[in-house]
Short mmCIF file of C-alpha atoms and ligand atoms in Angstrom, two decimals:
data_model
loop_
_atom_site.label_atom_id
_atom_site.label_comp_id
_atom_site.label_asym_id
_atom_site.label_seq_id
_atom_site.Cartn_x
_atom_site.Cartn_y
_atom_site.Cartn_z
CA MET Y 239 26.89 6.66 3.05
CA SER Y 240 24.14 8.48 1.23
CA PRO Y 241 23.72 8.37 -2.57
CA GLY Y 242 24.78 12.03 -2.83
CA ASP Y 243 28.29 11.41 -1.42
CA PRO Y 244 31.19 11.36 -3.92
CA GLY Y 245 32.57 8.07 -2.55
CA PHE Y 246 29.23 6.30 -2.81
CA VAL Y 247 29.49 2.50 -2.97
CA PRO Y 248 26.43 0.72 -4.41
CA PRO Y 249 25.20 -1.79 -1.81
CA PHE Y 250 23.61 -4.31 -4.23
CA CYS Y 251 22.47 -4.54 -7.84
CA PRO Y 252 19.29 -2.40 -8.11
CA HIS Y 253 17.88 -4.48 -10.96
CA PRO Y 254 15.13 -6.70 -9.48
CA ASP Y 255 15.83 -9.62 -11.82
CA CYS Y 256 19.53 -9.82 -11.00
CA ARG Y 257 20.68 -12.54 -8.62
CA PHE Y 258 22.69 -9.90 -6.71
CA HIS Y 259 19.61 -7.78 -6.04
CA THR Y 260 18.62 -9.27 -2.69
CA CYS Y 261 22.03 -10.54 -1.63
CA ALA Y 262 25.23 -8.80 -2.73
CA VAL Y 263 27.73 -11.42 -1.52
CA GLY Y 264 30.25 -11.90 -4.34
CA TRP Y 265 28.74 -9.08 -6.41
CA ARG Y 266 30.96 -7.12 -8.80
CA TYR Y 267 30.30 -3.90 -10.67
CA ARG Y 268 32.30 -1.31 -12.56
CA ARG Y 269 32.23 2.46 -12.82
CA HIS Y 270 30.44 3.47 -16.00
CA GLY Y 271 31.00 7.20 -16.46
CA HIS Y 272 28.71 9.81 -14.99
CA PHE Y 273 25.94 12.17 -15.89
CA ALA Y 274 25.31 15.81 -15.09
CA ARG Y 275 22.04 17.21 -13.86
CA ARG Y 276 20.68 20.61 -13.02
CA CYS Y 277 20.30 20.24 -9.26
CA GLU Y 278 22.83 19.36 -6.54
CA PRO Y 279 24.79 17.14 -6.52
CA ARG Y 280 25.36 17.90 -10.18
CA VAL Y 281 27.65 15.04 -11.14
CA ILE Y 282 26.14 11.61 -10.63
CA PRO Y 283 28.41 8.55 -11.04
CA ARG Y 284 27.15 5.66 -13.10
CA PHE Y 285 27.91 1.97 -12.65
CA ARG Y 286 27.42 -1.27 -14.53
CA CYS Y 287 26.62 -4.60 -12.91
CA SER Y 288 29.21 -7.16 -14.06
CA HIS Y 289 26.63 -9.91 -13.77
CA CYS Y 290 23.38 -8.66 -15.41
CA ARG Y 291 25.10 -5.82 -17.33
CA HIS Y 292 22.43 -3.30 -16.35
CA THR Y 293 23.65 0.21 -15.68
CA PHE Y 294 22.54 2.40 -12.83
CA SER Y 295 23.70 5.45 -10.90
CA SER Y 296 24.12 6.47 -7.30
CA GLN Y 297 20.75 8.23 -7.71
CA THR Y 298 19.13 4.82 -8.25
CA PHE Y 299 19.62 4.28 -4.52
CA SER Y 300 18.04 7.56 -3.43
CA PRO Y 301 14.34 7.92 -2.62
CA THR Y 302 14.47 10.99 -4.89
CA TYR Y 303 15.20 8.71 -7.86
CA TRP Y 304 13.64 10.12 -11.06
CA LEU Y 305 12.13 13.15 -9.33
CA ARG Y 306 12.40 16.42 -11.16
CA ARG Y 307 12.32 18.34 -7.89
CA PRO Y 308 14.27 16.05 -5.51
CA GLU Y 309 14.85 18.87 -3.03
CA LEU Y 310 11.13 18.89 -2.19
CA LEU Y 311 10.91 15.35 -0.83
CA GLU Y 312 12.20 16.07 2.66
CA PRO Y 313 10.23 19.32 3.17
CA LEU Y 314 7.14 17.49 1.93
CA PHE Y 315 7.59 14.85 4.62
CA PHE Y 316 7.07 17.62 7.19
CA ARG Y 317 4.42 19.50 5.22
CA SER Y 318 2.33 16.37 4.77
CA LEU Y 319 2.20 16.17 8.58
CA ALA Y 320 1.69 19.86 9.17
CA CYS Y 321 -1.96 20.23 8.48
CA SER Y 322 -1.75 21.74 5.03
CA GLY Y 323 -3.76 20.82 1.98
CA PHE Y 324 -1.97 19.74 -1.18
CA ARG Y 325 -2.90 22.95 -2.97
CA GLN Y 326 -1.52 25.13 -0.20
CA ILE Y 327 1.70 23.14 -0.23
CA ALA Y 328 1.91 23.42 -4.01
CA ARG Y 329 1.49 27.20 -3.80
CA GLU Y 330 4.21 27.46 -1.17
CA PHE Y 331 6.76 25.63 -3.36
CA ALA Y 332 5.45 27.07 -6.64
CA VAL Y 333 4.88 23.63 -8.18
CA ALA Y 334 1.85 21.90 -9.65
CA PRO Y 335 -0.44 20.16 -7.12
CA THR Y 336 0.21 16.90 -8.99
CA THR Y 337 3.92 17.22 -8.16
CA VAL Y 338 3.03 17.40 -4.46
CA LEU Y 339 0.56 14.52 -4.79
CA GLY Y 340 3.13 12.36 -6.55
CA GLN Y 341 5.88 13.03 -4.04
CA VAL Y 342 3.67 12.53 -0.98
CA ALA Y 343 2.50 9.23 -2.47
CA ARG Y 344 6.12 8.24 -2.92
CA LEU Y 345 6.84 9.21 0.69
CA GLY Y 346 3.92 7.03 1.76
CA ARG Y 347 5.29 4.04 -0.14
CA HIS Y 348 8.77 4.64 1.22
CA CYS Y 349 7.36 4.75 4.74
CA LEU Y 350 5.30 1.56 4.24
CA LEU Y 351 8.52 -0.28 3.40
CA PHE Y 352 10.55 1.50 6.08
CA GLN Y 353 8.02 0.65 8.78
CA HIS Y 354 7.79 -2.97 7.68
CA GLN Y 355 11.58 -3.38 7.61
CA HIS Y 356 11.96 -1.80 11.04
CA ARG Y 357 9.00 -3.48 12.71
CA PRO Y 358 9.62 -5.29 15.99
CA ARG Y 359 10.50 -8.95 15.41
CA THR Y 360 10.19 -10.03 19.03
CA PRO Y 361 6.88 -11.34 20.47
CA LEU Y 362 4.45 -8.64 21.49
CA ALA Y 363 5.10 -7.88 25.15
CA GLU Y 364 2.31 -5.39 25.84
CA PRO Y 365 -1.46 -5.09 25.45
CA LEU Y 366 -2.70 -3.72 22.15
CA VAL Y 367 -5.11 -0.79 21.94
CA VAL Y 368 -7.32 -0.73 18.84
CA ASP Y 369 -9.70 1.94 17.59
CA GLY Y 370 -11.35 3.10 14.38
CA PHE Y 371 -10.49 6.58 13.20
CA GLU Y 372 -13.43 8.12 11.36
CA SER Y 373 -12.95 10.11 8.20
CA PHE Y 374 -14.36 10.09 4.71
CA GLU Y 375 -13.22 9.95 1.11
CA PHE Y 376 -14.52 11.87 -1.87
CA SER Y 377 -17.58 13.22 -0.04
CA GLN Y 378 -19.42 12.81 3.23
CA TYR Y 379 -21.49 10.09 1.57
CA HIS Y 380 -18.45 7.83 1.78
CA PRO Y 381 -17.27 7.53 5.37
CA ILE Y 382 -14.22 5.44 6.09
CA HIS Y 383 -12.65 3.95 9.19
CA LEU Y 384 -8.91 3.74 9.59
CA HIS Y 385 -8.31 0.99 12.14
CA LEU Y 386 -5.30 1.71 14.32
CA ALA Y 387 -3.31 -0.69 16.51
CA VAL Y 388 -1.13 0.93 19.17
CA GLY Y 389 1.03 -0.49 21.97
CA ALA Y 390 -0.49 0.21 25.39
CA ARG Y 391 2.90 0.92 26.98
CA SER Y 392 5.22 1.83 24.12
CA HIS Y 393 2.64 3.84 22.11
CA PHE Y 394 4.22 2.18 19.07
CA PHE Y 395 1.85 2.50 16.10
CA TYR Y 396 2.04 -1.12 14.94
CA ALA Y 397 -0.37 -1.21 12.02
CA PHE Y 398 -3.42 0.20 10.28
CA THR Y 399 -6.10 -1.07 7.92
CA ASP Y 400 -9.05 0.69 6.30
CA SER Y 401 -12.79 0.06 5.88
CA GLU Y 402 -15.39 1.67 3.71
CA LEU Y 403 -18.61 2.36 5.61
CA ARG Y 404 -22.15 3.26 4.73
CA ARG Y 405 -23.17 6.78 5.61
CA LYS Y 406 -25.23 6.67 8.79
CA GLY Y 407 -26.52 9.11 11.36
CA ARG Y 408 -29.01 11.88 10.96
CA MET Y 409 -29.79 12.80 7.37
CA THR Y 410 -32.43 15.00 5.77
CA ALA Y 411 -34.93 13.37 3.39
CA ARG Y 412 -32.97 14.84 0.51
CA GLN Y 413 -29.70 13.37 1.79
CA GLN Y 414 -31.36 9.97 2.15
CA ARG Y 415 -32.53 10.07 -1.44
CA ARG Y 416 -29.09 11.09 -2.55
CA ARG Y 417 -27.53 8.21 -0.62
CA ALA Y 418 -29.97 5.75 -2.17
CA ALA Y 419 -29.18 7.04 -5.65
CA LEU Y 420 -25.43 6.81 -5.05
CA GLU Y 421 -25.76 3.28 -3.68
CA ARG Y 422 -27.75 2.18 -6.70
CA ARG Y 423 -25.07 3.52 -8.97
CA PHE Y 424 -21.87 2.71 -7.10
CA GLY Y 425 -22.87 -0.18 -4.83
CA ARG Y 426 -22.77 -0.47 -1.05
CA PRO Y 427 -19.80 -1.17 1.19
CA ASP Y 428 -19.58 -4.62 2.76
CA PRO Y 429 -21.55 -4.43 6.06
CA ARG Y 430 -18.97 -6.75 7.62
CA ALA Y 431 -16.05 -4.54 6.57
CA ILE Y 432 -15.11 -3.51 10.10
CA GLU Y 433 -14.89 -7.01 11.54
CA ARG Y 434 -12.99 -8.25 8.48
CA ASP Y 435 -10.53 -5.35 8.47
CA VAL Y 436 -9.97 -5.35 12.24
CA ALA Y 437 -9.17 -9.08 12.10
CA GLU Y 438 -6.72 -8.28 9.35
CA LEU Y 439 -5.24 -5.47 11.43
CA LEU Y 440 -4.44 -7.92 14.23
CA ARG Y 441 -2.92 -10.34 11.73
CA LEU Y 442 -0.65 -7.56 10.50
CA VAL Y 443 0.62 -7.05 14.06
CA LEU Y 444 0.81 -10.79 14.83
CA PRO Y 445 0.95 -13.05 11.77
CA GLU Y 446 0.63 -16.23 13.91
CA PRO Y 447 -2.14 -17.15 16.40
CA HIS Y 448 -1.40 -15.50 19.68
CA TYR Y 449 -2.61 -14.78 23.18
CA LEU Y 450 -3.49 -11.10 23.10
CA ARG Y 451 -4.56 -8.55 25.67
CA LEU Y 452 -6.72 -6.15 23.74
CA PHE Y 453 -8.29 -2.83 24.73
CA THR Y 454 -11.08 -1.38 22.57
CA ASP Y 455 -14.26 0.60 22.87
CA GLU Y 456 -17.65 -1.12 22.84
CA HIS Y 457 -18.13 -1.26 19.10
CA PRO Y 458 -20.11 -4.47 18.42
CA ALA Y 459 -17.93 -5.45 15.45
CA TYR Y 460 -14.85 -6.11 17.61
CA PRO Y 461 -16.02 -9.37 19.27
CA ARG Y 462 -17.03 -10.59 15.81
CA ALA Y 463 -13.59 -9.66 14.47
CA LEU Y 464 -11.95 -11.71 17.23
CA ARG Y 465 -14.11 -14.75 16.41
CA ARG Y 466 -12.60 -14.70 12.92
CA LEU Y 467 -9.15 -15.34 14.36
CA HIS Y 468 -9.03 -19.10 14.81
CA GLY Y 469 -6.51 -20.44 17.28
CA TRP Y 470 -6.08 -17.08 19.01
CA SER Y 471 -7.05 -16.32 22.59
CA PHE Y 472 -7.95 -12.96 23.98
CA GLU Y 473 -8.39 -10.96 27.10
CA HIS Y 474 -10.64 -8.30 25.64
CA ARG Y 475 -11.23 -5.24 27.79
CA ARG Y 476 -13.86 -2.83 26.52
CA THR Y 477 -14.13 0.78 27.58
CA ARG Y 478 -17.26 2.87 27.22
CA SER Y 479 -16.81 5.84 24.91
CA THR Y 480 -18.23 8.14 27.58
CA VAL Y 481 -15.27 7.50 29.93
CA PRO Y 482 -13.20 10.72 30.06
CA ARG Y 483 -10.32 10.66 27.60
CA THR Y 484 -7.58 11.20 30.18
CA PRO Y 485 -4.23 9.38 30.43
CA ARG Y 486 -5.93 6.95 32.84
CA ASN Y 487 -8.35 5.78 30.16
CA PRO Y 488 -7.15 2.37 28.86
CA LEU Y 489 -7.69 3.72 25.35
CA PHE Y 490 -5.42 6.70 25.99
CA PRO Y 491 -2.62 5.54 23.62
CA VAL Y 492 -5.02 5.31 20.69
CA ASN Y 493 -6.93 8.46 21.67
CA LEU Y 494 -3.63 10.30 21.59
CA LEU Y 495 -2.82 8.90 18.16
CA ASP Y 496 -6.30 9.94 16.97
CA LEU Y 497 -5.51 13.45 18.11
CA LEU Y 498 -2.14 13.45 16.34
CA ILE Y 499 -3.74 12.31 13.11
CA ARG Y 500 -6.55 14.84 13.37
CA HIS Y 501 -4.16 17.58 14.35
CA ASN Y 502 -1.55 16.89 11.68
CA GLY Y 503 -3.60 16.00 8.65
CA ALA Y 504 -5.77 18.64 7.06
CA HIS Y 505 -7.58 15.93 5.14
CA HIS Y 506 -9.10 14.53 8.36
CA LYS Y 507 -10.37 17.77 9.87
CA ARG Y 508 -14.11 17.88 10.10
CA GLU Y 509 -15.98 20.30 7.87
CA THR Y 510 -12.91 20.75 5.76
CA ILE Y 511 -12.47 21.10 2.05
CA ALA Y 512 -9.05 19.43 2.28
CA PHE Y 513 -10.46 15.94 2.81
CA ALA Y 514 -8.99 13.00 0.95
CA LYS Y 515 -10.43 12.46 -2.49
CA ARG Y 516 -9.16 8.93 -2.36
CA ARG Y 517 -8.77 6.61 0.60
CA GLN Y 518 -5.55 5.48 -1.05
CA SER Y 519 -3.89 8.85 -0.46
CA ALA Y 520 -5.18 9.04 3.12
CA LEU Y 521 -3.43 5.70 3.69
CA GLU Y 522 -0.20 7.00 2.20
CA ARG Y 523 -0.22 10.01 4.50
CA LEU Y 524 -0.99 7.73 7.42
CA ALA Y 525 2.09 5.65 6.55
CA VAL Y 526 4.21 8.82 6.74
CA LEU Y 527 2.68 9.70 10.09
CA GLN Y 528 3.31 6.16 11.32
CA VAL Y 529 7.06 6.36 10.67
CA TRP Y 530 7.26 9.87 12.08
CA ARG Y 531 5.32 8.85 15.20
CA ASN Y 532 7.32 5.67 15.80
CA PHE Y 533 10.86 6.67 14.89
CA VAL Y 534 11.19 10.47 14.69
CA LYS Y 535 8.89 12.19 17.16
CA ARG Y 536 9.87 12.25 20.80
CA PHE Y 537 7.15 11.10 23.10
CA SER Y 538 6.08 14.58 24.11
CA GLU Y 539 6.69 17.83 22.27
CA ARG Y 540 7.13 19.66 25.55
CA HIS Y 541 8.84 17.13 27.80
CA GLY Y 542 10.87 15.20 25.24
CA GLY Y 543 11.40 11.57 26.17
CA PRO Y 544 12.07 8.57 23.95
CA THR Y 545 10.28 7.69 20.74
CA PRO Y 546 7.98 4.63 20.74
CA ALA Y 547 10.68 2.75 18.75
CA MET Y 548 13.20 3.53 21.53
CA ARG Y 549 10.76 2.24 24.12
CA LEU Y 550 10.68 -1.07 22.25
CA GLY Y 551 14.48 -1.13 21.95
CA LEU Y 552 14.36 -0.87 18.14
CA THR Y 553 16.53 2.25 18.01
CA SER Y 554 18.77 3.96 20.54
CA ARG Y 555 17.87 7.56 19.63
CA PRO Y 556 15.26 9.42 17.59
CA LEU Y 557 15.91 9.29 13.84
CA THR Y 558 15.89 12.43 11.74
CA VAL Y 559 13.76 12.64 8.61
CA THR Y 560 17.02 12.88 6.63
CA GLU Y 561 17.97 9.49 8.05
CA VAL Y 562 14.56 8.00 7.30
CA LEU Y 563 14.93 9.19 3.70
CA ARG Y 564 18.60 8.31 3.26
CA ALA Y 565 18.23 5.11 1.27
CA ARG Y 566 15.63 4.14 -1.28
CA ARG Y 567 13.60 1.09 -0.25
CA PHE Y 568 13.04 -1.41 -3.04
CA PRO Y 569 9.68 -3.26 -2.97
CA SER Y 570 11.46 -6.17 -4.68
CA ARG Y 571 13.63 -6.58 -1.56
CA VAL Y 572 10.82 -6.42 1.02
CA VAL Y 573 8.13 -9.08 1.32
CA LEU Y 574 5.03 -7.14 2.33
CA PRO Y 575 1.89 -8.85 3.69
CA ALA Y 576 -0.87 -8.83 1.05
CA ARG Y 577 -2.75 -5.95 2.64
CA LEU Y 578 0.29 -3.68 2.77
CA ALA Y 579 1.20 -4.69 -0.78
CA ARG Y 580 -2.22 -3.39 -1.88
CA TYR Y 581 -1.47 -0.10 -0.15
CA TYR Y 582 1.94 0.02 -1.76
CA TRP Y 583 0.74 -0.64 -5.29
CA ARG Y 584 -2.15 1.86 -4.97
CA ASP Y 585 -4.71 -0.89 -5.23
CA VAL Y 586 -7.32 0.65 -2.91
CA PRO Y 587 -10.34 1.62 -4.99
CA THR Y 588 -12.55 4.66 -4.50
CA ARG Y 589 -16.08 3.94 -5.70
CA ARG Y 590 -16.63 7.38 -7.16
CA ILE Y 591 -13.35 7.39 -9.13
CA PRO Y 592 -13.60 4.25 -11.24
CA ASN Y 593 -10.32 4.48 -13.14
CA ALA Y 594 -8.03 5.88 -10.50
CA ARG Y 595 -4.46 5.40 -11.46
CA ARG Y 596 -2.66 2.45 -10.02
CA LEU Y 597 1.05 2.56 -9.70
CA ARG Y 598 3.00 2.07 -12.87
CA LEU Y 599 5.54 -0.61 -12.11
CA LYS Y 600 8.44 1.09 -13.77
CA ARG Y 601 8.32 4.15 -11.62
CA ALA Y 602 7.78 2.27 -8.37
CA ALA Y 603 10.01 3.77 -5.77
ZN1 ZN G 866 22.87 -7.00 -11.68
#
């Protein structure tokens, strides 16, 4: 039952310090009046926990909790995937760009928790395809890699991590001077970032040492990443980047995901002005895409077919976005790996924006 229904029954105490927060066995609560609001549903029932005495409402259990424009959350799930910039979206809904930013960030956090709660718990039964998706944050002087891990057969998008890179490639003398000046002022990314963050990517997919069949391109950082994983064993198959990107290419599952990301996110288009100002928000949008790709989107737009989650037996049918957004996910009820917790709490720094806002605990949703 969704929080908007009149017969809503609170599933647990929403107060993180209450002993009935994570397990509701034996929990008691009472009705505690209601409040009226300007948007539908207008009458929201309130409750009081008989144990910790905190009050809450049915809205406390909705992902739209505390939003002034709750009706935008679901449309924004689609818009954030539909290749529009935040300003365009804001114009369409006649709201401030910060409203869109805030709600898309919330969607990203919701999806991080959703994905983690619905991840496969059985041992990995397929090879993993890994690749680095190139983009940049703030300006072209700050390239980033988003490392993606995809199932070779299921196309399930298991995990992602991020790396900051140094700008490379052809540059004019002026650009080189500019890079040097920026590096003096803001520091240089860790040259071992890729191997560190790819090792962490694999640990997100498989927390324990494992035998893994892995397909990647010939990037020299990958063998170094694997050497960081003590106790693991690998069959590592590398494919030259010049091999045609057809379905027969072993990297096809990740090439396809690359395309989906590039196609759906305006912030990753080359030569765009809609690029991500902060890597943090690129990660949040990627979390939305991950849930959509795994649980909502049928395998092919034209031919239908199951979702990657159905291929892994996690769900029996595609979920709708309404279903994905039905219940608020509480970070206090989900134990996230450290890396995902950093993504959740907006702890990914952008060098050029020194005091970027981290998430205020109270509003965490
Ligand atoms: Zn309580």
